[in-house]
Tab-separated table of C-alpha atoms in Angstrom:
chain	number	residue	atom	x	y	z
A	1499	MET	CA	-0.055	-0.001	-0.219
A	1500	LEU	CA	3.113	2.374	0.166
A	1501	TRP	CA	2.758	3.235	-3.552
A	1502	VAL	CA	-1.034	4.049	-2.867
A	1503	ILE	CA	-0.067	6.440	0.015
A	1504	ILE	CA	2.699	8.217	-1.499
A	1505	PRO	CA	0.499	9.399	-4.490
A	1506	PHE	CA	-2.130	10.648	-2.205
A	1507	LEU	CA	0.416	12.248	0.013
A	1508	GLY	CA	1.688	14.422	-3.250
A	1509	ALA	CA	-1.738	15.075	-4.405
A	1510	CYS	CA	-2.956	16.472	-1.277
A	1511	LEU	CA	-0.043	18.808	-0.948
A	1512	LEU	CA	-0.763	19.802	-4.817
A	1513	LEU	CA	-4.585	20.617	-4.211
A	1514	TYR	CA	-3.617	22.231	-0.972
A	1515	CYS	CA	-1.421	24.834	-2.905
A	1516	LEU	CA	-3.722	25.295	-5.747
A	1517	LEU	CA	-7.103	25.538	-4.101
A	1518	ALA	CA	-6.366	26.694	-0.398
A	1519	GLY	CA	-3.269	28.535	-1.611
A	1520	ALA	CA	-5.341	30.446	-3.686
A	1521	ASP	CA	-7.772	31.294	-0.754
A	1522	PHE	CA	-4.746	32.360	0.947
A	1523	GLY	CA	-3.351	34.480	-1.855
A	1524	ALA	CA	-6.900	36.630	-2.230
A	1525	GLY	CA	-6.182	37.756	1.243
A	1526	ILE	CA	-2.707	38.841	0.507
A	1527	LEU	CA	-4.031	40.669	-2.619
A	1528	GLU	CA	-6.188	42.985	-0.230
A	1529	LEU	CA	-2.925	44.221	1.346
A	1530	PHE	CA	-2.474	45.846	-2.085
A	1531	THR	CA	-6.020	46.931	-2.677
A	1532	GLY	CA	-6.063	50.955	-3.187
A	1533	ARG	CA	-8.967	52.761	-2.340
A	1534	GLU	CA	-10.420	52.894	-5.950
A	1535	GLY	CA	-12.635	49.883	-6.518
A	1536	ARG	CA	-12.051	48.716	-3.147
A	1537	ARG	CA	-15.470	47.730	-2.070
A	1538	GLU	CA	-15.947	45.825	-5.554
A	1539	GLN	CA	-12.756	43.967	-5.203
A	1540	ARG	CA	-13.495	42.835	-1.731
A	1541	HIS	CA	-17.098	41.669	-2.881
A	1542	ILE	CA	-15.319	39.797	-5.681
A	1543	ILE	CA	-12.897	38.229	-2.954
A	1544	ASP	CA	-15.660	37.208	-0.590
A	1545	ARG	CA	-18.102	35.864	-3.548
A	1546	ALA	CA	-15.129	33.678	-4.782
A	1547	LEU	CA	-13.981	32.351	-1.148
A	1548	GLY	CA	-17.287	32.305	0.604
A	1549	PRO	CA	-18.869	28.874	-0.495
A	1550	VAL	CA	-15.746	26.790	-0.429
A	1551	TRP	CA	-12.772	28.076	1.756
A	1552	GLU	CA	-13.570	25.439	4.589
A	1553	ALA	CA	-13.625	22.763	2.377
A	1554	ASN	CA	-10.256	23.658	0.920
A	1555	HIS	CA	-8.562	22.450	4.214
A	1556	ILE	CA	-9.604	18.942	3.749
A	1557	TRP	CA	-6.144	18.474	2.081
A	1558	LEU	CA	-4.183	19.957	4.699
A	1559	ILE	CA	-6.167	17.328	7.447
A	1560	LEU	CA	-5.545	14.679	5.082
A	1561	ILE	CA	-1.642	15.154	4.828
A	1562	VAL	CA	-1.356	15.476	8.669
A	1563	VAL	CA	-3.602	11.926	9.037
A	1564	ILE	CA	-1.100	10.279	6.354
A	1565	LEU	CA	2.210	11.656	8.195
A	1566	PHE	CA	0.369	10.513	11.531
A	1567	MET	CA	-0.546	6.981	10.584
A	1568	GLY	CA	1.541	6.087	7.742
A	1569	PHE	CA	4.807	7.959	8.609
A	1570	PRO	CA	4.763	8.404	12.386
A	1571	SER	CA	8.522	9.059	12.935
A	1572	VAL	CA	8.268	11.753	10.558
A	1573	TYR	CA	5.138	13.339	12.290
A	1574	ALA	CA	6.683	12.833	15.648
A	1575	ARG	CA	10.209	14.648	14.612
A	1576	VAL	CA	8.520	17.340	12.340
A	1577	SER	CA	6.025	18.348	15.107
A	1578	ILE	CA	8.422	18.361	17.895
A	1579	GLN	CA	11.132	20.108	16.554
A	1580	LEU	CA	9.402	22.558	14.345
A	1581	HIS	CA	6.604	23.169	16.842
A	1582	LEU	CA	6.977	26.966	16.786
A	1583	PRO	CA	6.366	27.386	13.109
A	1584	LEU	CA	3.677	24.917	12.936
A	1585	THR	CA	1.782	26.553	15.934
A	1586	ALA	CA	2.223	29.838	14.206
A	1587	MET	CA	0.864	28.524	11.166
A	1588	LEU	CA	-2.252	26.966	12.703
A	1589	MET	CA	-3.030	29.900	14.683
A	1590	GLY	CA	-3.023	31.906	11.262
A	1591	VAL	CA	-5.033	29.210	10.093
A	1592	ILE	CA	-7.602	29.738	12.824
A	1593	ALA	CA	-7.361	33.392	13.119
A	1594	ARG	CA	-8.155	33.736	9.234
A	1595	GLY	CA	-11.080	31.551	9.276
A	1596	CYS	CA	-12.602	33.447	12.239
A	1597	ALA	CA	-11.941	36.830	10.626
A	1598	PHE	CA	-13.456	35.798	7.109
A	1599	THR	CA	-16.552	34.106	8.782
A	1600	PHE	CA	-17.334	37.112	10.986
A	1601	ARG	CA	-16.568	39.440	8.257
A	1602	HIS	CA	-18.832	37.802	5.651
A	1603	TYR	CA	-21.972	36.757	7.461
A	1604	ASP	CA	-21.891	39.603	10.026
A	1605	ALA	CA	-25.190	41.293	9.783
A	1606	VAL	CA	-23.662	44.252	11.208
A	1607	GLN	CA	-21.317	46.161	8.401
A	1608	GLY	CA	-19.995	48.744	10.897
A	1609	ARG	CA	-16.499	49.796	12.230
A	1610	SER	CA	-16.363	45.977	13.499
A	1611	GLN	CA	-15.436	45.169	10.006
A	1612	ARG	CA	-12.044	46.895	10.477
A	1613	PRO	CA	-10.344	44.169	12.923
A	1614	TYR	CA	-12.107	41.390	11.180
A	1615	THR	CA	-10.381	42.496	7.758
A	1616	PHE	CA	-7.134	43.160	9.643
A	1617	PHE	CA	-6.695	39.495	10.966
A	1618	PHE	CA	-8.106	38.242	7.732
A	1619	VAL	CA	-5.670	40.210	5.540
A	1620	TRP	CA	-2.297	39.529	8.012
A	1621	SER	CA	-3.118	36.059	8.610
A	1622	SER	CA	-3.689	35.330	5.107
A	1623	LEU	CA	-0.057	36.317	4.645
A	1624	TRP	CA	1.338	34.962	7.848
A	1625	THR	CA	-0.058	31.324	7.515
A	1626	PRO	CA	1.670	30.502	3.934
A	1627	PHE	CA	4.914	32.088	5.102
A	1628	CYS	CA	4.929	29.810	8.022
A	1629	LEU	CA	4.317	26.791	5.565
A	1630	GLY	CA	7.004	27.790	3.701
A	1631	VAL	CA	9.568	28.012	6.431
A	1632	VAL	CA	8.361	24.664	7.581
A	1633	THR	CA	8.888	23.212	4.120
A	1634	GLY	CA	12.316	24.828	3.961
A	1635	ALA	CA	13.346	23.375	7.328
A	1636	LEU	CA	13.254	19.493	5.971
A	1637	VAL	CA	16.109	20.254	3.738
A	1638	PRO	CA	19.835	19.477	4.626
A	1639	GLY	CA	21.053	21.234	7.727
A	1640	GLY	CA	17.651	21.477	9.248
A	1641	LEU	CA	16.618	18.988	11.790
A	1642	GLN	CA	18.959	17.274	14.316
A	1643	SER	CA	18.871	13.698	15.175
A	1644	GLY	CA	18.707	12.483	18.712
A	1645	ASP	CA	17.296	14.235	21.657
A	1646	MET	CA	17.293	17.848	21.192
A	1647	LEU	CA	18.295	18.857	24.979
A	1648	SER	CA	20.470	16.166	26.211
A	1649	GLY	CA	21.936	14.669	23.140
A	1650	ALA	CA	20.766	11.151	23.869
A	1651	PRO	CA	20.096	8.874	20.972
A	1652	LEU	CA	16.403	8.472	19.733
A	1653	PRO	CA	15.194	4.785	18.606
A	1654	GLY	CA	16.619	4.417	15.107
A	1655	GLY	CA	18.536	7.545	15.314
A	1656	ILE	CA	22.271	8.575	16.122
A	1657	GLY	CA	22.891	10.598	19.231
A	1658	GLN	CA	24.497	14.008	19.385
A	1659	GLY	CA	26.275	16.036	21.709
A	1660	PRO	CA	24.165	18.176	24.230
A	1661	ILE	CA	22.559	20.923	22.392
A	1662	GLY	CA	20.438	23.864	23.529
A	1663	TYR	CA	16.775	25.163	22.764
A	1664	PHE	CA	17.702	27.495	20.281
A	1665	GLU	CA	19.930	24.997	18.064
A	1666	GLY	CA	17.335	22.261	18.559
A	1667	TYR	CA	13.944	24.029	17.997
A	1668	VAL	CA	14.707	27.645	16.580
A	1669	HIS	CA	18.035	27.307	14.291
A	1670	PRO	CA	16.133	24.773	11.965
A	1671	TRP	CA	13.801	27.089	10.589
A	1672	LEU	CA	15.189	30.547	11.423
A	1673	ARG	CA	17.776	30.286	8.602
A	1674	PRO	CA	18.231	32.235	5.163
A	1675	PHE	CA	16.805	29.454	3.145
A	1676	PRO	CA	13.389	28.544	4.963
A	1677	LEU	CA	12.570	32.363	5.232
A	1678	ALA	CA	13.359	32.889	1.711
A	1679	LEU	CA	11.002	29.569	0.837
A	1680	GLY	CA	8.347	31.372	3.062
A	1681	LEU	CA	8.358	34.513	0.973
A	1682	PHE	CA	8.236	32.667	-2.308
A	1683	THR	CA	5.248	30.697	-0.968
A	1684	VAL	CA	3.471	33.900	-0.338
A	1685	CYS	CA	4.325	35.428	-3.851
A	1686	LEU	CA	3.193	31.966	-5.410
A	1687	PHE	CA	-0.138	32.063	-3.531
A	1688	ALA	CA	-0.918	35.734	-4.435
A	1689	PHE	CA	-0.172	34.839	-7.864
A	1690	LEU	CA	-2.624	31.992	-8.090
A	1691	ALA	CA	-5.323	34.016	-6.643
A	1692	ALA	CA	-5.039	37.115	-8.870
A	1693	VAL	CA	-5.054	34.459	-11.717
A	1694	TYR	CA	-8.223	32.711	-10.599
A	1695	LEU	CA	-9.981	36.066	-9.763
A	1696	ILE	CA	-9.827	37.291	-13.172
A	1697	GLY	CA	-12.412	34.899	-14.010
A	1698	GLU	CA	-14.674	35.702	-11.278
A	1699	CYS	CA	-14.943	39.616	-12.631
A	1700	PRO	CA	-16.897	40.804	-15.402
A	1701	GLU	CA	-15.191	42.268	-18.262
A	1702	GLY	CA	-14.081	45.852	-17.593
A	1703	PRO	CA	-11.663	47.819	-15.297
A	1704	LEU	CA	-11.760	45.352	-12.163
A	1705	ARG	CA	-10.905	42.383	-14.522
A	1706	ARG	CA	-7.889	44.581	-15.908
A	1707	ARG	CA	-6.739	45.429	-12.313
A	1708	PHE	CA	-6.650	41.731	-11.491
A	1709	ALA	CA	-4.725	40.971	-14.758
A	1710	ARG	CA	-2.243	43.481	-13.868
A	1711	ARG	CA	-1.620	42.110	-10.304
A	1712	ALA	CA	-1.420	38.560	-11.590
A	1713	ALA	CA	1.478	39.734	-13.910
A	1714	ALA	CA	3.247	41.592	-10.935
A	1715	ALA	CA	2.652	38.597	-8.598
A	1716	SER	CA	4.239	36.232	-11.201
A	1717	ALA	CA	7.245	38.726	-11.586
A	1718	ALA	CA	7.542	38.698	-7.806
A	1719	ALA	CA	7.414	34.930	-7.653
A	1720	VAL	CA	10.245	34.639	-10.213
A	1721	LEU	CA	12.554	37.102	-7.986
A	1722	ALA	CA	11.363	35.374	-4.944
A	1723	GLY	CA	12.613	31.992	-6.244
A	1724	ALA	CA	15.886	33.238	-7.401
A	1725	ILE	CA	16.382	34.625	-3.730
A	1726	VAL	CA	15.327	31.045	-2.698
A	1727	PHE	CA	18.338	29.715	-4.649
A	1728	ALA	CA	20.686	32.145	-3.546
A	1729	ALA	CA	19.787	31.469	0.138
A	1730	ALA	CA	20.297	27.701	-0.591
A	1731	GLU	CA	23.731	28.586	-1.276
A	1732	ARG	CA	24.341	30.644	1.566
A	1733	ASP	CA	23.138	27.754	3.898
A	1734	GLY	CA	25.211	25.301	2.141
A	1735	VAL	CA	21.859	23.458	0.788
A	1736	GLY	CA	23.314	23.436	-2.864
A	1737	LEU	CA	19.795	23.794	-4.409
A	1738	ALA	CA	20.800	24.676	-7.683
A	1739	LYS	CA	23.326	21.748	-8.271
A	1740	ARG	CA	20.719	19.056	-7.103
A	1741	PHE	CA	18.291	20.627	-9.515
A	1742	ALA	CA	20.576	20.482	-12.287
A	1743	SER	CA	21.798	16.878	-11.469
A	1744	ASN	CA	18.063	15.322	-11.358
A	1745	PRO	CA	16.947	15.163	-14.795
A	1746	TRP	CA	13.183	15.004	-13.569
A	1747	ALA	CA	13.822	18.238	-11.699
A	1748	ALA	CA	15.569	19.924	-14.260
A	1749	GLY	CA	12.970	18.978	-16.969
A	1750	GLY	CA	10.147	20.394	-14.522
A	1751	MET	CA	11.760	23.744	-13.986
A	1752	LEU	CA	12.465	24.408	-17.710
A	1753	ALA	CA	8.903	23.524	-18.499
A	1754	ALA	CA	7.754	25.822	-15.863
A	1755	THR	CA	9.924	28.520	-17.244
A	1756	ALA	CA	8.709	27.771	-20.673
A	1757	LEU	CA	5.080	28.403	-19.779
A	1758	MET	CA	5.692	31.801	-18.720
A	1759	PRO	CA	5.703	33.517	-22.009
A	1760	ALA	CA	2.100	32.028	-22.953
A	1761	LEU	CA	1.131	32.765	-19.168
A	1762	TRP	CA	2.005	36.493	-19.656
A	1763	VAL	CA	0.426	36.678	-23.104
A	1764	CYS	CA	-3.089	35.039	-21.698
A	1765	LEU	CA	-2.781	37.645	-18.742
A	1766	ALA	CA	-2.514	40.549	-21.243
A	1767	ARG	CA	-5.483	39.504	-22.911
A	1768	GLU	CA	-7.239	38.645	-19.827
A	1769	ARG	CA	-8.299	35.253	-20.960
A	1770	ALA	CA	-9.221	33.826	-17.802
A	1771	TRP	CA	-9.399	29.880	-18.169
A	1772	PRO	CA	-6.188	29.427	-20.300
A	1773	ALA	CA	-4.496	31.558	-17.524
A	1774	ARG	CA	-5.966	29.473	-14.658
A	1775	VAL	CA	-4.468	26.142	-16.600
A	1776	LEU	CA	-1.480	27.416	-17.375
A	1777	ALA	CA	-1.063	28.785	-13.787
A	1778	GLY	CA	-1.871	25.377	-12.266
A	1779	THR	CA	0.287	23.488	-14.519
A	1780	LEU	CA	3.157	25.748	-13.670
A	1781	VAL	CA	2.843	25.266	-9.959
A	1782	ALA	CA	2.447	21.315	-10.398
A	1783	LEU	CA	5.805	21.459	-12.649
A	1784	ILE	CA	7.458	23.309	-9.590
A	1785	LEU	CA	6.033	20.826	-7.074
A	1786	THR	CA	7.076	17.782	-9.030
A	1787	ALA	CA	10.761	19.175	-9.218
A	1788	TRP	CA	10.685	19.742	-5.759
A	1789	PHE	CA	9.413	16.134	-5.005
A	1790	ALA	CA	12.117	14.725	-7.623
A	1791	VAL	CA	14.939	16.479	-5.686
A	1792	GLN	CA	13.638	15.339	-2.210
A	1793	PHE	CA	12.861	11.498	-3.287
A	1794	PRO	CA	12.970	9.216	-1.373
A	1795	VAL	CA	13.684	11.562	1.539
A	1796	LEU	CA	10.825	13.168	3.475
A	1797	VAL	CA	13.090	14.864	6.252
A	1798	LYS	CA	16.913	15.397	5.881
A	1799	MET	CA	18.397	14.947	9.287
A	1800	LYS	CA	21.645	16.505	10.532
A	1801	GLY	CA	24.036	13.825	12.194
A	1802	GLY	CA	21.906	11.021	11.651
A	1803	PRO	CA	20.442	9.048	9.084
A	1804	ASP	CA	17.512	10.599	6.852
A	1805	LEU	CA	13.889	9.638	7.230
A	1806	THR	CA	12.710	8.233	3.895
A	1807	ILE	CA	9.670	6.776	2.555
A	1808	PHE	CA	10.961	3.494	3.006
A	1809	ASN	CA	12.857	3.653	6.390
A	1810	ALA	CA	10.095	5.740	8.319
A	1811	HIS	CA	6.820	4.193	7.232
A	1812	ALA	CA	4.455	2.311	9.451
A	1813	PRO	CA	4.047	-1.503	9.731
A	1814	ALA	CA	2.480	-3.346	6.812
A	1815	ALA	CA	-0.879	-3.716	8.768
A	1816	ALA	CA	-1.173	0.135	9.344
A	1817	LEU	CA	-0.290	0.899	5.884
A	1818	ASP	CA	-2.962	-1.119	4.530
A	1819	GLN	CA	-5.826	0.225	6.874
A	1820	LEU	CA	-4.534	3.639	5.688
A	1821	GLY	CA	-4.330	2.949	2.178
A	1822	TRP	CA	-7.950	1.224	2.035
A	1823	ALA	CA	-9.253	4.180	3.987
A	1824	LEU	CA	-7.895	6.696	1.398
A	1825	LEU	CA	-9.407	4.789	-1.373
A	1826	ALA	CA	-12.951	4.495	0.030
A	1827	GLY	CA	-12.749	8.160	1.397
A	1828	ALA	CA	-11.540	9.415	-2.211
A	1829	ALA	CA	-14.684	7.370	-3.840
A	1830	MET	CA	-16.759	9.446	-1.587
A	1831	ILE	CA	-15.245	12.683	-1.098
A	1832	LEU	CA	-14.142	13.530	-4.566
A	1833	PRO	CA	-17.702	13.731	-6.073
A	1834	ALA	CA	-18.980	15.431	-3.025
A	1835	LEU	CA	-16.453	18.101	-3.629
A	1836	ALA	CA	-17.138	18.309	-7.316
A	1837	TRP	CA	-20.730	18.891	-6.523
A	1838	LEU	CA	-20.023	21.504	-3.755
A	1839	LEU	CA	-18.155	23.631	-6.448
A	1840	ARG	CA	-20.499	23.167	-9.118
A	1841	VAL	CA	-23.505	23.959	-6.930
A	1842	PHE	CA	-21.889	26.934	-5.195
A	1843	LYS	CA	-19.833	28.485	-8.194
A	1844	ASN	CA	-22.973	28.500	-10.263
A	1845	GLU	CA	-25.063	30.144	-7.686
A	1846	ALA	CA	-22.188	32.862	-7.186
A	1847	GLY	CA	-22.016	33.116	-11.205
């Protein structure tokens, strides 16, 4: 069942980026909304997010469940050693959901809207930033094997000399590379949201405004991507060399780069659906290249053996239960989710 579970894990991460990532990006875009047409833009964003924003978090829940049951040592190591950015990320998810609910459904549209909007906008930026930071901490030079404070070896790990709280729980993510990856994630989600929102607008000034923001966000994502590679060299990760030496990763990045001119043409002509397809494909190629570079490693360890899909998985009996549960759940959830999107998006349109 291992080869049933792995594709589910990758698909959940991809769908979380494409769907929930765009929801976060919509909140980020509000930071750059000028006074002109602010009410109309906010209405478009609320109408796009309102029916489905809760459903999009199902992919994050599935990722947590798969790691908890299928790869318990990875779940334990990541949730313990990265508890600070993970807690900050979860607080952002909660704050954003509460703020959006009160702002969208509150019958009173007075001054109370200001704090709701404040928390919605800033938690929309904070949460994907933390997601990128956590992802960046899983590469070489990040997590330490052994007990963090005593240096005693953990089961299956290699013991270290005693290290302190900062070295064990802060340094793994408070480095240039994870922070740069957090910035890249913010830019990528804002780009996705701007592209998706073009199709939510009628033809006119508002549609052109979102098209311009999508082009600006794509340029920001390219710049942030360059910063990621520079930060990786600064941290000794050697990301450029690893991408260049892996044909799947290099091919994915070249294909993503080749799509950019076509995407910019679609944005200039305000062609919503081709731009959406190209943006989604571009993000899928970037994630595929990342998976290819990391495979089969799930967590790179410092001073001990890496945690991979082959040495960190649960016993076969647990994998069988998880695999069948995922297959049965997908058969029920995917049609329901498609129906949800069809009903509410048609209603919104």
